[in-house]
Coordinates of N, CA and C in Angstrom, one line a residue:
X31 N 0.8 -1.2 0.0 CA 0.0 0.0 0.0 C 0.9 1.2 0.0
X32 N 0.5 2.2 -0.7 CA 1.2 3.5 -0.8 C 0.2 4.6 -0.5
X33 N 0.6 5.4 0.4 CA -0.2 6.6 0.8 C 0.7 7.8 0.6
X34 N 0.1 8.8 0.0 CA 0.8 10.1 -0.1 C -0.3 11.2 -0.3
X35 N 0.2 12.4 0.0 CA -0.7 13.6 -0.2 C -0.3 14.2 -1.6
X36 N -1.3 14.7 -2.3 CA -1.1 15.4 -3.5 C -2.2 16.4 -3.8
X37 N -2.0 17.4 -4.6 CA -3.0 18.3 -4.9 C -4.2 17.7 -5.6
X38 N -5.3 18.3 -5.5 CA -6.5 17.8 -6.2 C -6.3 17.8 -7.7
X39 N -5.5 18.7 -8.2 CA -5.3 18.8 -9.7 C -4.5 17.6 -10.2
X40 N -3.6 17.1 -9.3 CA -2.8 15.9 -9.7 C -3.7 14.7 -9.7
X41 N -4.6 14.5 -8.7 CA -5.6 13.4 -8.6 C -6.5 13.5 -9.8
X42 N -6.9 14.7 -10.2 CA -7.8 14.8 -11.4 C -7.0 14.3 -12.7
X43 N -5.8 14.7 -12.8 CA -5.0 14.2 -13.9 C -4.8 12.7 -13.9
X44 N -4.5 12.1 -12.8 CA -4.4 10.7 -12.7 C -5.7 10.0 -13.1
X45 N -6.8 10.5 -12.6 CA -8.1 9.9 -12.9 C -8.4 10.1 -14.4
X46 N -8.1 11.2 -15.0 CA -8.3 11.4 -16.4 C -7.5 10.4 -17.2
X47 N -6.3 10.2 -16.9 CA -5.5 9.2 -17.6 C -6.0 7.8 -17.3
X48 N -6.4 7.5 -16.1 CA -7.0 6.2 -15.8 C -8.3 5.9 -16.5
X49 N -9.1 6.9 -16.6 CA -10.4 6.8 -17.3 C -10.2 6.5 -18.8
X50 N -9.0 6.9 -19.4 CA -8.7 6.6 -20.8 C -8.2 5.2 -20.9
X51 N -7.3 4.9 -20.0 CA -6.5 3.6 -20.1 C -7.2 2.4 -19.4
X52 N -7.8 2.7 -18.2 CA -8.4 1.6 -17.4 C -9.8 2.0 -16.9
X53 N -10.7 2.3 -17.8 CA -12.0 2.7 -17.3 C -12.7 1.6 -16.5
X54 N -13.5 2.1 -15.6 CA -14.3 1.2 -14.7 C -15.6 1.8 -14.3
X55 N -16.7 1.1 -14.6 CA -18.0 1.6 -14.2 C -18.3 1.5 -12.7
X56 N -17.6 0.5 -12.1 CA -17.8 0.3 -10.7 C -16.9 1.0 -9.7
X57 N -15.7 1.4 -10.2 CA -14.8 2.1 -9.4 C -15.3 3.5 -9.0
X58 N -14.9 3.9 -7.8 CA -15.4 5.2 -7.3 C -14.9 6.4 -8.2
X59 N -13.7 6.3 -8.7 CA -13.2 7.4 -9.5 C -13.3 7.2 -11.0
X60 N -14.0 6.1 -11.4 CA -14.3 5.9 -12.8 C -13.1 5.2 -13.5
X61 N -12.1 4.7 -12.7 CA -11.0 4.0 -13.3 C -10.3 3.2 -12.3
X62 N -9.4 2.4 -12.7 CA -8.6 1.6 -11.8 C -7.3 2.4 -11.5
X63 N -7.4 3.1 -10.3 CA -6.3 3.9 -9.9 C -5.0 3.2 -9.7
X64 N -5.1 1.9 -9.2 CA -3.9 1.2 -9.0 C -3.1 0.9 -10.2
X65 N -3.8 0.5 -11.3 CA -3.1 0.2 -12.5 C -2.6 1.5 -13.1
X66 N -3.3 2.6 -13.0 CA -2.9 3.9 -13.5 C -1.6 4.3 -12.8
X67 N -1.6 4.3 -11.5 CA -0.5 4.7 -10.7 C 0.8 3.8 -11.0
X68 N 0.5 2.5 -11.1 CA 1.6 1.6 -11.5 C 2.3 2.0 -12.8
X69 N 1.4 2.3 -13.8 CA 1.9 2.8 -15.1 C 2.8 4.0 -15.0
X70 N 2.3 5.0 -14.2 CA 3.0 6.2 -14.0 C 4.3 6.0 -13.3
X71 N 4.3 5.2 -12.2 CA 5.5 4.9 -11.5 C 6.5 4.2 -12.4
X72 N 6.1 3.2 -13.1 CA 7.0 2.5 -14.1 C 7.6 3.4 -15.1
X73 N 6.8 4.3 -15.7 CA 7.3 5.2 -16.7 C 8.3 6.2 -16.1
X74 N 8.0 6.6 -14.9 CA 8.9 7.5 -14.2 C 10.2 6.9 -13.9
X75 N 10.2 5.6 -13.4 CA 11.4 4.9 -13.1 C 12.2 4.7 -14.4
X76 N 11.5 4.3 -15.4 CA 12.2 4.1 -16.7 C 12.9 5.4 -17.2
X77 N 12.2 6.5 -17.1 CA 12.7 7.8 -17.6 C 13.9 8.2 -16.8
X78 N 13.8 8.0 -15.5 CA 15.0 8.3 -14.6 C 16.1 7.4 -14.8
X79 N 15.9 6.1 -15.1 CA 16.9 5.1 -15.3 C 17.7 5.3 -16.6
X80 N 16.9 5.7 -17.7 CA 17.6 5.9 -19.0 C 18.2 7.3 -19.2
X81 N 17.9 8.2 -18.2 CA 18.5 9.5 -18.2 C 17.7 10.5 -19.0
X82 N 16.5 10.1 -19.5 CA 15.7 11.1 -20.3 C 15.1 12.1 -19.3
X83 N 15.0 11.8 -18.1 CA 14.5 12.8 -17.1 C 15.5 12.8 -15.9
X84 N 15.8 14.0 -15.4 CA 16.7 14.1 -14.3 C 15.9 15.0 -13.3
X85 N 15.9 14.5 -12.0 CA 15.2 15.2 -11.0 C 16.2 16.2 -10.4
X86 N 15.8 17.4 -10.1 CA 16.6 18.3 -9.4 C 16.6 18.0 -7.9
X87 N 17.7 18.3 -7.3 CA 17.8 18.1 -5.8 C 16.9 19.1 -5.1
X88 N 16.1 18.7 -4.2 CA 15.3 19.6 -3.4 C 16.1 20.1 -2.3
X89 N 15.9 21.4 -2.0 CA 16.5 22.0 -0.8 C 15.6 22.0 0.4
X90 N 14.5 21.4 0.3 CA 13.6 21.3 1.4 C 14.1 20.2 2.4
X91 N 14.1 20.5 3.7 CA 14.5 19.5 4.6 C 13.3 18.6 5.0
X92 N 13.5 17.4 5.2 CA 12.4 16.5 5.7 C 12.1 16.7 7.1
X93 N 10.9 16.9 7.5 CA 10.5 17.1 8.9 C 10.4 15.8 9.6
X94 N 11.0 15.7 10.8 CA 10.8 14.5 11.6 C 10.2 15.0 12.9
X95 N 9.4 14.1 13.5 CA 8.9 14.5 14.8 C 10.0 14.3 15.9
X96 N 9.9 15.0 17.0 CA 10.9 14.9 18.0 C 11.0 13.5 18.5
X97 N 9.9 12.8 18.6 CA 10.0 11.4 19.1 C 10.8 10.5 18.2
X98 N 10.8 10.7 16.9 CA 11.5 9.9 16.0 C 13.0 10.1 16.2
X99 N 13.4 11.3 16.6 CA 14.8 11.5 16.8 C 15.4 11.0 18.1
X100 N 14.5 10.9 19.1 CA 15.0 10.5 20.4 C 14.8 9.1 20.8
X101 N 13.9 8.4 20.2 CA 13.6 7.0 20.5 C 14.4 6.1 19.5
X102 N 15.2 5.2 20.0 CA 15.9 4.4 19.1 C 15.1 3.2 18.6
X103 N 15.4 2.7 17.5 CA 14.5 1.7 16.8 C 14.4 0.4 17.6
X104 N 15.5 0.0 18.3 CA 15.4 -1.2 19.1 C 14.3 -1.1 20.2
X105 N 14.3 0.1 20.8 CA 13.3 0.3 21.8 C 11.9 0.3 21.3
X106 N 11.7 0.8 20.1 CA 10.4 0.7 19.4 C 10.0 -0.8 19.2
X107 N 10.9 -1.6 18.6 CA 10.7 -3.0 18.4 C 10.3 -3.7 19.7
X108 N 11.0 -3.4 20.7 CA 10.8 -4.1 22.0 C 9.4 -3.7 22.5
X109 N 9.0 -2.5 22.3 CA 7.6 -2.1 22.8 C 6.6 -2.8 21.9
X110 N 6.8 -2.9 20.6 CA 5.8 -3.6 19.8 C 5.7 -5.1 20.1
X111 N 6.9 -5.7 20.3 CA 6.9 -7.1 20.7 C 6.2 -7.3 22.0
X112 N 6.4 -6.4 23.0 CA 5.7 -6.5 24.3 C 4.2 -6.4 24.1
X113 N 3.7 -5.5 23.3 CA 2.3 -5.4 23.0 C 1.7 -6.6 22.3
X114 N 2.4 -7.1 21.3 CA 2.0 -8.3 20.6 C 1.9 -9.5 21.6
X115 N 2.9 -9.6 22.5 CA 2.8 -10.7 23.5 C 1.6 -10.6 24.4
X116 N 1.2 -9.4 24.8 CA 0.0 -9.2 25.6 C -1.3 -9.5 24.8
X117 N -1.3 -9.2 23.5 CA -2.4 -9.5 22.7 C -2.6 -11.0 22.5
X118 N -1.5 -11.7 22.4 CA -1.5 -13.2 22.2 C -1.9 -13.9 23.4
X119 N -1.6 -13.3 24.6 CA -1.9 -14.0 25.9 C -3.4 -14.1 26.2

């Protein structure tokens, strides 16, 4: 599963392409979004791989929550395992 935020205009463009390529009368958006997005991702990877498209480096920093920076991953796994143990008991 892939979740991401995007502007409504981008979703409209994805749906328009999907309605041309993978129309569906039963789907909520009139198309198979999964197949449409897979096509878009594949085409993007191909274009990046063959050098026909080059992404510019973003100068935006990725935001992390304070808890992500202070809690180490092993402690997170231990907490998850503890919760799972309680659920199984």
